[in-house]
Structure formats: structure tokens, C-alpha cells
mmCIF file of C-alpha atoms and ligand atoms in Angstrom:
data_model
loop_
_atom_site.group_PDB
_atom_site.id
_atom_site.type_symbol
_atom_site.label_atom_id
_atom_site.label_comp_id
_atom_site.label_asym_id
_atom_site.label_seq_id
_atom_site.Cartn_x
_atom_site.Cartn_y
_atom_site.Cartn_z
ATOM 1 C CA MET Q 387 58.791 175.394 140.210
ATOM 2 C CA LYS Q 388 56.929 173.317 137.565
ATOM 3 C CA ARG Q 389 59.723 171.937 135.209
ATOM 4 C CA ILE Q 390 59.306 172.559 131.368
ATOM 5 C CA TYR Q 391 60.905 169.628 129.643
ATOM 6 C CA LEU Q 392 61.974 170.373 125.824
ATOM 7 C CA ASP Q 393 64.531 167.593 125.498
ATOM 8 C CA TYR Q 394 62.343 164.881 123.998
ATOM 9 C CA ALA Q 395 64.875 163.970 121.303
ATOM 10 C CA ALA Q 396 67.362 163.091 124.171
ATOM 11 C CA THR Q 397 64.776 161.042 126.092
ATOM 12 C CA THR Q 398 61.157 161.045 126.526
ATOM 13 C CA PRO Q 399 59.273 160.565 129.945
ATOM 14 C CA THR Q 400 58.002 156.949 129.858
ATOM 15 C CA HIS Q 401 53.972 157.160 129.362
ATOM 16 C CA PRO Q 402 51.905 156.018 132.409
ATOM 17 C CA GLU Q 403 50.095 153.448 130.186
ATOM 18 C CA VAL Q 404 53.300 152.180 129.189
ATOM 19 C CA VAL Q 405 54.480 151.843 132.796
ATOM 20 C CA LYS Q 406 50.966 150.050 133.654
ATOM 21 C CA ALA Q 407 51.319 147.563 130.683
ATOM 22 C CA MET Q 408 55.051 146.670 131.816
ATOM 23 C CA LEU Q 409 54.315 146.239 135.572
ATOM 24 C CA PRO Q 410 52.849 142.617 135.388
ATOM 25 C CA TYR Q 411 55.873 141.346 133.400
ATOM 26 C CA PHE Q 412 58.059 142.260 136.494
ATOM 27 C CA THR Q 413 55.869 140.335 138.931
ATOM 28 C CA ASP Q 414 53.189 137.807 137.694
ATOM 29 C CA ALA Q 415 54.337 137.032 134.467
ATOM 30 C CA PHE Q 416 58.066 136.985 135.099
ATOM 31 C CA GLY Q 417 58.868 133.833 133.191
ATOM 32 C CA ASN Q 418 61.471 133.061 130.703
ATOM 33 C CA PRO Q 419 60.166 133.008 127.094
ATOM 34 C CA SER Q 420 62.524 129.949 126.504
ATOM 35 C CA SER Q 421 60.770 127.782 129.332
ATOM 36 C CA ILE Q 422 58.388 125.381 127.827
ATOM 37 C CA TYR Q 423 55.963 125.452 130.856
ATOM 38 C CA SER Q 424 52.885 127.722 130.705
ATOM 39 C CA HIS Q 425 54.609 130.486 132.645
ATOM 40 C CA GLY Q 426 57.404 130.852 130.179
ATOM 41 C CA GLN Q 427 54.784 130.437 127.254
ATOM 42 C CA GLU Q 428 53.022 133.587 128.606
ATOM 43 C CA ALA Q 429 56.111 135.872 128.176
ATOM 44 C CA LYS Q 430 56.750 134.261 124.742
ATOM 45 C CA GLY Q 431 53.193 135.130 123.785
ATOM 46 C CA ALA Q 432 53.619 138.723 124.796
ATOM 47 C CA LEU Q 433 57.065 138.904 123.254
ATOM 48 C CA GLU Q 434 55.613 137.593 119.735
ATOM 49 C CA GLU Q 435 52.609 139.864 120.081
ATOM 50 C CA VAL Q 436 54.879 142.968 120.358
ATOM 51 C CA ARG Q 437 57.161 141.816 117.419
ATOM 52 C CA ASP Q 438 53.793 141.545 115.109
ATOM 53 C CA LYS Q 439 52.931 145.074 116.448
ATOM 54 C CA VAL Q 440 56.272 146.692 115.824
ATOM 55 C CA ALA Q 441 56.593 144.930 112.388
ATOM 56 C CA ALA Q 442 53.244 146.096 111.251
ATOM 57 C CA PHE Q 443 53.898 149.590 112.353
ATOM 58 C CA ILE Q 444 56.971 149.844 109.931
ATOM 59 C CA ASN Q 445 55.214 147.508 107.282
ATOM 60 C CA ALA Q 446 57.634 144.734 108.002
ATOM 61 C CA GLY Q 447 57.225 140.962 108.337
ATOM 62 C CA SER Q 448 57.406 139.744 111.966
ATOM 63 C CA ASP Q 449 60.227 137.696 111.366
ATOM 64 C CA GLU Q 450 62.209 140.596 110.097
ATOM 65 C CA VAL Q 451 62.257 142.350 113.619
ATOM 66 C CA VAL Q 452 64.948 141.377 116.046
ATOM 67 C CA PHE Q 453 64.853 143.151 119.596
ATOM 68 C CA THR Q 454 67.909 144.940 120.778
ATOM 69 C CA SER Q 455 69.113 146.776 123.822
ATOM 70 C CA GLY Q 456 68.361 150.000 122.090
ATOM 71 C CA GLY Q 457 69.123 152.141 119.135
ATOM 72 C CA THR Q 458 72.923 151.929 119.769
ATOM 73 C CA GLU Q 459 72.738 148.241 119.544
ATOM 74 C CA ALA Q 460 70.710 148.064 116.442
ATOM 75 C CA ASP Q 461 73.164 150.685 114.676
ATOM 76 C CA ASN Q 462 76.128 148.279 115.712
ATOM 77 C CA PHE Q 463 74.462 145.261 114.670
ATOM 78 C CA ALA Q 464 73.467 146.424 111.379
ATOM 79 C CA ILE Q 465 76.818 147.851 110.270
ATOM 80 C CA LYS Q 466 79.238 145.538 111.908
ATOM 81 C CA GLY Q 467 76.911 142.654 110.936
ATOM 82 C CA VAL Q 468 76.748 143.386 107.355
ATOM 83 C CA ALA Q 469 80.458 144.429 107.251
ATOM 84 C CA TYR Q 470 81.715 141.082 108.542
ATOM 85 C CA ALA Q 471 79.335 138.891 106.655
ATOM 86 C CA ASN Q 472 80.082 140.571 103.403
ATOM 87 C CA GLU Q 473 83.801 140.946 103.672
ATOM 88 C CA GLY Q 474 84.511 138.531 100.969
ATOM 89 C CA LYS Q 475 82.579 140.905 98.400
ATOM 90 C CA GLY Q 476 83.973 144.336 99.447
ATOM 91 C CA ASN Q 477 85.223 146.466 102.444
ATOM 92 C CA HIS Q 478 83.602 149.888 101.526
ATOM 93 C CA ILE Q 479 80.927 151.355 103.431
ATOM 94 C CA ILE Q 480 79.215 154.910 102.490
ATOM 95 C CA THR Q 481 77.680 156.879 105.394
ATOM 96 C CA SER Q 482 77.226 160.575 106.099
ATOM 97 C CA SER Q 483 78.935 163.227 108.091
ATOM 98 C CA ILE Q 484 75.966 163.828 110.413
ATOM 99 C CA GLU Q 485 75.156 160.417 111.772
ATOM 100 C CA HIS Q 486 74.789 159.816 115.464
ATOM 101 C CA HIS Q 487 77.682 158.580 117.030
ATOM 102 C CA ALA Q 488 76.386 155.148 117.155
ATOM 103 C CA VAL Q 489 76.884 155.209 113.635
ATOM 104 C CA ILE Q 490 80.066 157.282 113.247
ATOM 105 C CA GLU Q 491 81.968 155.296 115.982
ATOM 106 C CA THR Q 492 80.934 152.031 114.518
ATOM 107 C CA CYS Q 493 82.294 153.114 110.996
ATOM 108 C CA ARG Q 494 85.496 154.461 112.712
ATOM 109 C CA PHE Q 495 86.001 151.120 114.420
ATOM 110 C CA LEU Q 496 85.613 149.438 111.127
ATOM 111 C CA GLU Q 497 88.060 151.714 109.336
ATOM 112 C CA ARG Q 498 90.726 150.929 112.155
ATOM 113 C CA ARG Q 499 90.246 147.445 111.083
ATOM 114 C CA GLY Q 500 90.829 147.815 107.339
ATOM 115 C CA PHE Q 501 87.264 148.963 106.102
ATOM 116 C CA GLU Q 502 87.210 152.083 103.835
ATOM 117 C CA ILE Q 503 84.597 154.519 104.914
ATOM 118 C CA THR Q 504 83.143 157.471 102.882
ATOM 119 C CA TYR Q 505 81.670 160.168 105.050
ATOM 120 C CA LEU Q 506 79.475 162.146 102.743
ATOM 121 C CA PRO Q 507 78.983 165.847 103.085
ATOM 122 C CA VAL Q 508 75.828 167.747 103.619
ATOM 123 C CA ASP Q 509 74.391 171.146 102.398
ATOM 124 C CA GLU Q 510 73.694 174.106 104.422
ATOM 125 C CA TYR Q 511 70.360 172.426 105.715
ATOM 126 C CA GLY Q 512 72.060 169.197 106.576
ATOM 127 C CA LEU Q 513 70.671 167.300 103.525
ATOM 128 C CA VAL Q 514 72.668 164.378 101.981
ATOM 129 C CA ASP Q 515 72.526 164.639 98.156
ATOM 130 C CA PRO Q 516 71.403 161.381 96.744
ATOM 131 C CA ALA Q 517 73.580 162.196 93.489
ATOM 132 C CA ASP Q 518 76.607 161.988 95.923
ATOM 133 C CA VAL Q 519 75.536 158.561 97.352
ATOM 134 C CA LYS Q 520 75.344 157.507 93.852
ATOM 135 C CA ALA Q 521 78.857 158.975 92.815
ATOM 136 C CA ALA Q 522 80.475 157.299 95.810
ATOM 137 C CA ILE Q 523 79.565 153.700 95.104
ATOM 138 C CA THR Q 524 82.398 151.413 93.986
ATOM 139 C CA ASP Q 525 82.514 147.982 93.137
ATOM 140 C CA LYS Q 526 83.787 147.473 96.677
ATOM 141 C CA THR Q 527 80.507 148.992 98.368
ATOM 142 C CA ILE Q 528 78.955 146.479 100.467
ATOM 143 C CA LEU Q 529 76.526 148.936 102.594
ATOM 144 C CA ILE Q 530 75.193 152.501 102.664
ATOM 145 C CA SER Q 531 74.111 153.893 105.880
ATOM 146 C CA VAL Q 532 72.283 157.244 106.162
ATOM 147 C CA MET Q 533 70.071 158.300 108.965
ATOM 148 C CA HIS Q 534 66.104 158.940 108.514
ATOM 149 C CA ALA Q 535 66.038 162.160 110.519
ATOM 150 C CA ASN Q 536 68.901 163.901 112.309
ATOM 151 C CA ASN Q 537 68.732 164.061 116.156
ATOM 152 C CA GLU Q 538 70.426 167.363 116.610
ATOM 153 C CA MET Q 539 68.823 169.699 113.900
ATOM 154 C CA GLY Q 540 65.727 167.598 112.779
ATOM 155 C CA THR Q 541 66.314 167.344 109.060
ATOM 156 C CA ILE Q 542 64.639 164.651 107.118
ATOM 157 C CA GLU Q 543 66.888 163.033 104.731
ATOM 158 C CA PRO Q 544 65.682 161.681 101.308
ATOM 159 C CA ILE Q 545 65.879 158.093 102.207
ATOM 160 C CA ALA Q 546 63.488 156.624 99.695
ATOM 161 C CA GLU Q 547 65.612 158.191 96.821
ATOM 162 C CA ILE Q 548 68.667 156.733 98.380
ATOM 163 C CA GLY Q 549 66.892 153.573 98.645
ATOM 164 C CA LYS Q 550 66.422 153.280 94.972
ATOM 165 C CA ILE Q 551 69.952 153.950 94.297
ATOM 166 C CA ALA Q 552 70.958 151.177 96.595
ATOM 167 C CA GLN Q 553 68.485 148.857 95.291
ATOM 168 C CA GLU Q 554 69.618 149.478 91.678
ATOM 169 C CA ALA Q 555 73.202 148.898 92.565
ATOM 170 C CA GLY Q 556 72.462 145.785 94.590
ATOM 171 C CA ILE Q 557 73.932 147.383 97.858
ATOM 172 C CA TYR Q 558 72.414 146.894 101.497
ATOM 173 C CA PHE Q 559 70.940 150.137 102.710
ATOM 174 C CA HIS Q 560 70.484 150.950 106.496
ATOM 175 C CA THR Q 561 68.911 153.821 107.996
ATOM 176 C CA ASP Q 562 68.900 155.021 111.665
ATOM 177 C CA ALA Q 563 65.289 155.785 112.356
ATOM 178 C CA VAL Q 564 65.501 156.246 116.030
ATOM 179 C CA GLN Q 565 64.294 159.871 115.797
ATOM 180 C CA THR Q 566 61.475 158.931 113.268
ATOM 181 C CA VAL Q 567 59.604 155.803 114.395
ATOM 182 C CA GLY Q 568 56.450 156.992 116.353
ATOM 183 C CA HIS Q 569 56.882 160.635 115.055
ATOM 184 C CA ILE Q 570 56.459 160.436 111.385
ATOM 185 C CA PRO Q 571 55.319 157.596 109.170
ATOM 186 C CA VAL Q 572 58.092 154.948 108.532
ATOM 187 C CA ASP Q 573 57.628 152.128 105.894
ATOM 188 C CA VAL Q 574 60.342 150.012 105.180
ATOM 189 C CA ASN Q 575 59.237 149.242 101.723
ATOM 190 C CA GLU Q 576 58.466 153.003 100.688
ATOM 191 C CA LEU Q 577 62.046 153.571 102.202
ATOM 192 C CA GLY Q 578 63.442 150.686 100.366
ATOM 193 C CA VAL Q 579 65.823 149.867 103.322
ATOM 194 C CA ASN Q 580 67.270 146.492 104.123
ATOM 195 C CA LEU Q 581 68.007 147.428 107.630
ATOM 196 C CA LEU Q 582 66.523 150.117 110.047
ATOM 197 C CA SER Q 583 67.247 150.912 113.680
ATOM 198 C CA MET Q 584 64.581 151.622 116.349
ATOM 199 C CA SER Q 585 64.788 152.853 120.059
ATOM 200 C CA ALA Q 586 61.781 152.706 122.540
ATOM 201 C CA HIS Q 587 62.697 155.634 124.839
ATOM 202 C CA LYS Q 588 62.296 158.256 121.995
ATOM 203 C CA LEU Q 589 58.681 157.473 121.769
ATOM 204 C CA CYS Q 590 57.491 157.409 125.581
ATOM 205 C CA GLY Q 591 58.714 153.749 125.796
ATOM 206 C CA PRO Q 592 61.291 152.499 128.364
ATOM 207 C CA LYS Q 593 65.221 153.070 128.009
ATOM 208 C CA GLY Q 594 67.316 150.193 127.149
ATOM 209 C CA VAL Q 595 65.088 148.419 124.417
ATOM 210 C CA GLY Q 596 64.947 148.759 120.762
ATOM 211 C CA ALA Q 597 64.861 146.925 117.484
ATOM 212 C CA LEU Q 598 66.649 146.224 114.107
ATOM 213 C CA TYR Q 599 64.388 145.665 111.062
ATOM 214 C CA ILE Q 600 66.402 143.110 108.906
ATOM 215 C CA ARG Q 601 64.753 142.584 105.459
ATOM 216 C CA LYS Q 602 64.396 138.845 104.756
ATOM 217 C CA GLY Q 603 67.579 137.716 102.683
ATOM 218 C CA THR Q 604 69.961 140.404 104.053
ATOM 219 C CA LYS Q 605 73.336 138.695 105.007
ATOM 220 C CA LEU Q 606 74.702 139.848 108.239
ATOM 221 C CA ILE Q 607 76.316 138.109 111.193
ATOM 222 C CA SER Q 608 75.185 138.130 114.693
ATOM 223 C CA PHE Q 609 77.690 139.407 117.562
ATOM 224 C CA MET Q 610 75.887 138.430 120.641
ATOM 225 C CA HIS Q 611 76.787 134.684 120.871
ATOM 226 C CA GLY Q 612 75.031 132.514 123.410
ATOM 227 C CA GLY Q 613 71.450 130.843 123.581
ATOM 228 C CA GLU Q 614 69.106 130.740 120.464
ATOM 229 C CA GLN Q 615 66.796 133.597 121.274
ATOM 230 C CA GLU Q 616 65.661 135.944 118.476
ATOM 231 C CA ARG Q 617 65.881 132.951 116.002
ATOM 232 C CA LYS Q 618 69.718 132.777 116.863
ATOM 233 C CA ARG Q 619 70.100 136.405 115.742
ATOM 234 C CA ARG Q 620 70.695 137.910 119.264
ATOM 235 C CA ALA Q 621 71.614 135.711 122.132
ATOM 236 C CA SER Q 622 70.376 136.798 125.693
ATOM 237 C CA THR Q 623 67.134 136.339 127.584
ATOM 238 C CA GLU Q 624 64.786 138.862 126.296
ATOM 239 C CA ASN Q 625 63.827 141.810 128.312
ATOM 240 C CA ILE Q 626 60.098 141.249 128.382
ATOM 241 C CA PRO Q 627 58.917 144.188 130.406
ATOM 242 C CA GLY Q 628 60.854 146.516 128.046
ATOM 243 C CA VAL Q 629 59.666 144.657 125.113
ATOM 244 C CA VAL Q 630 56.116 145.030 126.204
ATOM 245 C CA GLY Q 631 56.524 148.672 126.948
ATOM 246 C CA PHE Q 632 57.945 149.221 123.565
ATOM 247 C CA GLY Q 633 54.741 147.734 122.086
ATOM 248 C CA LYS Q 634 52.442 149.817 124.399
ATOM 249 C CA ALA Q 635 54.684 152.891 123.226
ATOM 250 C CA VAL Q 636 54.163 151.979 119.495
ATOM 251 C CA GLU Q 637 50.226 151.242 119.967
ATOM 252 C CA LEU Q 638 49.900 154.742 121.520
ATOM 253 C CA ALA Q 639 51.894 156.288 118.841
ATOM 254 C CA GLN Q 640 50.088 154.628 116.181
ATOM 255 C CA GLN Q 641 46.811 156.031 117.756
ATOM 256 C CA GLU Q 642 48.135 159.703 118.160
ATOM 257 C CA MET Q 643 50.711 160.255 115.731
ATOM 258 C CA SER Q 644 48.866 162.320 112.936
ATOM 259 C CA GLU Q 645 47.012 164.547 115.476
ATOM 260 C CA GLU Q 646 50.247 165.018 117.479
ATOM 261 C CA THR Q 647 52.180 165.893 114.333
ATOM 262 C CA GLN Q 648 49.767 168.847 113.577
ATOM 263 C CA ARG Q 649 49.877 170.069 117.077
ATOM 264 C CA LEU Q 650 53.723 169.810 117.400
ATOM 265 C CA THR Q 651 54.291 171.308 114.109
ATOM 266 C CA TYR Q 652 52.134 174.293 115.154
ATOM 267 C CA LEU Q 653 54.080 174.781 118.433
ATOM 268 C CA ARG Q 654 57.635 174.107 116.640
ATOM 269 C CA ASP Q 655 56.809 176.960 114.313
ATOM 270 C CA GLN Q 656 55.395 179.258 117.053
ATOM 271 C CA LEU Q 657 58.699 178.703 118.736
ATOM 272 C CA ILE Q 658 60.700 179.196 115.737
ATOM 273 C CA LYS Q 659 59.187 182.450 114.846
ATOM 274 C CA GLY Q 660 59.155 183.788 118.372
ATOM 275 C CA LEU Q 661 62.880 183.065 118.694
ATOM 276 C CA LEU Q 662 63.731 184.731 115.416
ATOM 277 C CA GLU Q 663 61.555 187.688 116.226
ATOM 278 C CA ARG Q 664 62.527 188.349 119.770
ATOM 279 C CA ILE Q 665 66.145 187.630 119.720
ATOM 280 C CA ASP Q 666 68.356 189.402 117.111
ATOM 281 C CA ARG Q 667 71.166 187.625 115.318
ATOM 282 C CA THR Q 668 69.617 184.106 115.635
ATOM 283 C CA ARG Q 669 69.342 181.548 112.921
ATOM 284 C CA LEU Q 670 67.395 178.500 112.319
ATOM 285 C CA ASN Q 671 69.515 175.170 111.843
ATOM 286 C CA GLY Q 672 68.240 172.534 109.651
ATOM 287 C CA HIS Q 673 65.870 172.423 106.993
ATOM 288 C CA PRO Q 674 62.921 175.014 107.314
ATOM 289 C CA LEU Q 675 60.442 172.434 105.887
ATOM 290 C CA LYS Q 676 62.205 168.991 105.682
ATOM 291 C CA ARG Q 677 62.212 168.658 109.486
ATOM 292 C CA LEU Q 678 60.798 166.817 112.417
ATOM 293 C CA PRO Q 679 57.615 168.113 113.666
ATOM 294 C CA ASN Q 680 59.065 168.326 117.219
ATOM 295 C CA ASN Q 681 62.606 169.987 116.681
ATOM 296 C CA VAL Q 682 63.812 173.548 116.826
ATOM 297 C CA ASN Q 683 67.555 174.079 116.565
ATOM 298 C CA VAL Q 684 68.970 177.690 116.598
ATOM 299 C CA SER Q 685 72.401 179.541 116.790
ATOM 300 C CA ILE Q 686 72.351 182.777 118.817
ATOM 301 C CA ASP Q 687 75.252 184.945 118.181
ATOM 302 C CA TYR Q 688 77.754 186.085 120.974
ATOM 303 C CA VAL Q 689 76.359 183.538 123.480
ATOM 304 C CA GLU Q 690 77.379 180.313 124.647
ATOM 305 C CA GLY Q 691 75.088 177.351 124.319
ATOM 306 C CA GLU Q 692 76.088 175.846 127.737
ATOM 307 C CA SER Q 693 75.495 179.192 129.418
ATOM 308 C CA MET Q 694 72.008 179.198 128.053
ATOM 309 C CA VAL Q 695 71.246 175.756 129.037
ATOM 310 C CA LEU Q 696 72.606 176.413 132.522
ATOM 311 C CA ASN Q 697 70.561 179.722 132.854
ATOM 312 C CA LEU Q 698 67.416 178.220 131.362
ATOM 313 C CA ASP Q 699 67.890 175.270 133.998
ATOM 314 C CA LEU Q 700 67.833 177.869 136.736
ATOM 315 C CA GLU Q 701 64.242 178.703 135.543
ATOM 316 C CA GLY Q 702 63.181 175.133 135.220
ATOM 317 C CA ILE Q 703 63.471 174.808 131.572
ATOM 318 C CA CYS Q 704 65.349 171.613 130.304
ATOM 319 C CA VAL Q 705 66.914 171.952 126.622
ATOM 320 C CA SER Q 706 70.195 170.899 125.115
ATOM 321 C CA THR Q 707 73.047 172.049 123.128
ATOM 322 C CA GLY Q 708 73.961 169.523 120.425
ATOM 323 C CA SER Q 709 72.849 165.874 121.238
ATOM 324 C CA ALA Q 710 72.646 164.624 124.953
ATOM 325 C CA CYS Q 711 75.289 162.015 124.223
ATOM 326 C CA SER Q 712 77.881 164.931 123.373
ATOM 327 C CA SER Q 713 76.745 167.475 125.747
ATOM 328 C CA SER Q 714 79.315 166.715 128.285
ATOM 329 C CA SER Q 715 82.039 167.461 125.748
ATOM 330 C CA LEU Q 716 83.361 170.817 124.730
ATOM 331 C CA GLU Q 717 83.663 170.130 121.221
ATOM 332 C CA PRO Q 718 81.299 171.808 118.911
ATOM 333 C CA SER Q 719 78.539 169.527 117.378
ATOM 334 C CA HIS Q 720 80.056 167.638 114.460
ATOM 335 C CA VAL Q 721 76.464 167.993 112.766
ATOM 336 C CA LEU Q 722 76.501 171.777 112.946
ATOM 337 C CA LEU Q 723 80.110 172.013 111.573
ATOM 338 C CA ALA Q 724 79.299 169.627 108.658
ATOM 339 C CA MET Q 725 76.369 171.949 107.624
ATOM 340 C CA GLY Q 726 79.070 174.793 107.332
ATOM 341 C CA LEU Q 727 78.385 176.783 110.778
ATOM 342 C CA LEU Q 728 81.482 178.295 112.243
ATOM 343 C CA HIS Q 729 82.871 176.998 115.647
ATOM 344 C CA GLU Q 730 81.239 180.038 117.579
ATOM 345 C CA GLN Q 731 77.816 179.399 115.773
ATOM 346 C CA ALA Q 732 77.973 175.771 116.663
ATOM 347 C CA HIS Q 733 78.859 176.691 120.254
ATOM 348 C CA GLY Q 734 76.046 179.151 120.564
ATOM 349 C CA SER Q 735 73.539 176.369 119.394
ATOM 350 C CA LEU Q 736 70.373 175.300 121.363
ATOM 351 C CA ARG Q 737 68.004 172.464 120.536
ATOM 352 C CA PHE Q 738 64.461 172.260 121.784
ATOM 353 C CA SER Q 739 62.750 169.135 121.165
ATOM 354 C CA LEU Q 740 58.906 168.930 121.833
ATOM 355 C CA GLY Q 741 56.755 166.078 122.772
ATOM 356 C CA LYS Q 742 53.687 164.485 124.103
ATOM 357 C CA TRP Q 743 53.373 166.950 127.157
ATOM 358 C CA THR Q 744 54.530 170.108 125.482
ATOM 359 C CA SER Q 745 52.056 172.807 125.978
ATOM 360 C CA GLU Q 746 51.426 176.195 124.320
ATOM 361 C CA GLU Q 747 51.893 178.230 127.569
ATOM 362 C CA GLU Q 748 55.248 176.300 127.967
ATOM 363 C CA ILE Q 749 56.535 177.417 124.631
ATOM 364 C CA GLY Q 750 55.261 181.044 125.698
ATOM 365 C CA ARG Q 751 57.307 180.795 128.811
ATOM 366 C CA VAL Q 752 60.376 179.865 126.993
ATOM 367 C CA LEU Q 753 59.796 182.876 124.555
ATOM 368 C CA GLU Q 754 59.639 185.142 127.646
ATOM 369 C CA VAL Q 755 62.654 183.934 129.612
ATOM 370 C CA LEU Q 756 65.096 183.365 126.740
ATOM 371 C CA PRO Q 757 65.261 186.741 125.380
ATOM 372 C CA GLN Q 758 65.999 188.123 128.985
ATOM 373 C CA ILE Q 759 68.861 185.542 129.387
ATOM 374 C CA VAL Q 760 70.433 186.163 126.243
ATOM 375 C CA ALA Q 761 70.391 189.801 126.924
ATOM 376 C CA LYS Q 762 72.122 189.118 130.135
ATOM 377 C CA LEU Q 763 74.726 186.958 128.731
ATOM 378 C CA ARG Q 764 75.395 189.464 125.828
ATOM 379 C CA ALA Q 765 76.063 192.086 128.241
ATOM 380 C CA MET Q 766 78.733 190.104 129.756
ATOM 381 C CA SER Q 767 80.031 188.559 126.558
ATOM 382 C CA PRO Q 768 83.851 189.192 125.428
ATOM 383 C CA LEU Q 769 82.706 188.201 122.098
ATOM 384 C CA LEU Q 770 80.365 190.903 121.716
ATOM 385 C CA LYS Q 771 82.569 193.575 123.304
ATOM 386 C CA SER Q 772 85.308 192.628 120.881
ATOM 387 C CA GLN Q 773 82.941 193.319 117.868
ATOM 388 C CA ARG Q 774 82.100 196.952 119.058
HETATM 389 N N1 LIG A 979 70.547 157.077 116.841
HETATM 390 C C1 LIG A 979 69.980 158.267 116.953
HETATM 391 C C2 LIG A 979 69.717 159.223 115.723
HETATM 392 C C3 LIG A 979 69.716 159.038 118.260
HETATM 393 O O1 LIG A 979 69.196 160.082 118.520
HETATM 394 C C4 LIG A 979 70.063 158.051 119.480
HETATM 395 C C5 LIG A 979 69.849 158.517 120.644
HETATM 396 O O2 LIG A 979 69.942 159.628 121.136
HETATM 397 C C6 LIG A 979 70.516 156.757 119.192
HETATM 398 C C7 LIG A 979 70.828 156.488 117.958
HETATM 399 C C8 LIG A 979 71.207 155.814 120.297
HETATM 400 O O3 LIG A 979 69.909 155.178 120.803
HETATM 401 P P1 LIG A 979 69.661 154.499 122.270
HETATM 402 O O4 LIG A 979 70.080 155.679 123.168
HETATM 403 O O5 LIG A 979 68.582 153.710 122.404
HETATM 404 O O6 LIG A 979 71.084 153.679 122.324
#
């Protein structure tokens, strides 16, 4: 059976051209970029070339990009880095209630150590209101962290508007752009951010590599101590094959993004329309328009998300309920609950995330199979029986 992979927000298949670009850096060009002989300098050259490429992609300067082990590290670095470097100024951080765990758990960690955190609410579409951000600012606020687009329901947040508010108030602003870099245009100056997190494996690059954009002049401390790599901002021998793969993924995204956006938006809308038409008591989660071109998130009444995922898996279709990171937990998604969904609606949610190799036939197959699965599960559902 040919697998249909519709979980690109969890991770993407590594593009064959990315793998090809990485391979020489495991074998012939394996040098350590800190070594001064030519073998090391070859690796150093590759590292700096990718830094230029990633920086240009988000309209930043090359010396403003620090490579990390992924999005989680970039989020931790940004938030803890600013928190501990600016403790003398204040201890208040503003974030939203729909952030990825990499942000939420970092904030909770700081909360246990005396920082004050405001978790802003969102509306029914998952949008943060910039007016709420403004109202939450106190003379102790040192950082605002709001994600660019949500990984579960795909809503794109008003980052540029929040950026203006942060700038006017003289407060550092971080955005987690893990789900947007390579998918929609990202320009650090248009967004008005001081810090921005990225991860390669969400854009057909390898896992375990990402970057943090740090605007020149931003005061933050490092928390990886050791050698002098990354201009003393992050010690550890650089993951050269990973970084090279990240660079290739960025290059491909740059070439293909506008066409891919059109193609995926069409497929996304076909899927949304088909699901709402073919399965009664289904609702779309997230904003209908301000959403990622590859995200579909629906709640289907009277069925459990896990049961649908397992039944779709038997048909060779990979999707998720909530985010992959929390899919092993039975807790309903904090994102959907923050948007006002009832526990049972959040439990009955499915996330489809489309990507490079998603075809119209695959969407057609989902639309054929899922209504049958839902009908079968509803026939056995105690939830539905109790309604009758
Ligand atoms: N932030 C968001 C919005 C994500 O979707 C993810 C991954 O799912 C991360 C952060 C973590 O990135 P990584 O897996 O590279 O650590």
C-alpha cells in the first residue's frame, strides 16, 4: 500500500537534493570548522555560505544568525537568554496561550524561578489581539513572545502589528517562525522582531538543526558554554552536514515557495470543502483565511481523534490529532481549548498538513476514506447514542 503522508507540520521527508548536498560533509569534507588547515576551512566556508543564505532569506544580516539544534533550542535560547540578561530591568514576559510547548514550557520554567508570565488569550480563530499585548505591558516587561503561525490549527498571527507595539514600548520581541519559514514570506524587518526561531526539518531539511535570528544589539546571554563557536554565542562543534542541508532546503524553498503556496492553498481548500460537505457536524478550526497554505484542522463531533488517526493509518494515511509532540498524551490540545472548543470537540480533532509531495489524488483518497471511517466509528459511539 502506498502511504499518504499528511503530517508535514510534524516533520517533512528530507528532500533528495538536500540529502545529496549533505553527503560529502560526512565523508570527504568532514573537517572541523575551527581547524585552521584547509580541510577545516572548507567546512568553515560551507558554514558561512549557509549563514549568508539563511540570513538573506529572512532579510537579516549574516552576523545575526546563530545555528542551533532546532526550533526548541532556538526558542529556549531566545526566551531564557533575554530573561536572564535583562533581569535587572524587569521580570515580566508576555506570551500567548497557544504557543508551542518549546515556548510555553520555557516560560513555565522561568515562572517557577520568579519571573512573571502573562499568557494572552486568543479569539475563536486562535488570533492574538494586538490591543491585548499593549494592555499587558508593564514597566517590568522585558520580552514579548508570540508565534508567527500556529502548528496545530495554522492561524497566522498579526506579528507586524505586535512588532510595532513592542518597538514603541522598547521591549524585545521574539517570534517562533518554525511553521512559517519556507512556507510563507518571512522578513524580520517587516515583522519588527528582535528574535526569530527556525527549524530545518519543517521545510524538507534534516532534523536536529535550526537557527535563531538575533537582531544586532539585542541583549541576551548564551546558555551553551564551551568553545568559541558561533561568535561565542553557542558553544559546540557545528553540525556541518545538518547546516548544509538546511541551506539547501532554504534554497529550494526560495525557488518553489510562491508556486507551492498556490498549489497547496488549492489542495487545502479542496480538502476543507470536501470534509465539511461529506461529514456532517464537522467544523474548521483556525482562521478561514489567515491560515497556513498547508494546514487543515477540523473537529468532528461524536468521534475520537485517536480512533480516526488509527483507522486512517490502517488505510495508509498519516495525519495527527493536535501536535505530534503531544499526540502521545491524552490531554486535549491546549491550543484548541484556548480557542474555546469544548473538551469533546478538542478530542475529536484532526490535523492534516500538506506538503511538497501531496497530490490531488491523495486528497481525493482521504475524502473517500474518512467519511466511511467516521460513519463506522459513530455507529459504535456512546457519545452519539446518548444524544439520541
Ligand atoms: N515551534 C513550533 C511552532 C513547532 O511546530 C515545533 C515543532 O513541532 C517546534 C517549535 C520545535 O522544533 P524542533 O522540532 O526543531 O525542536
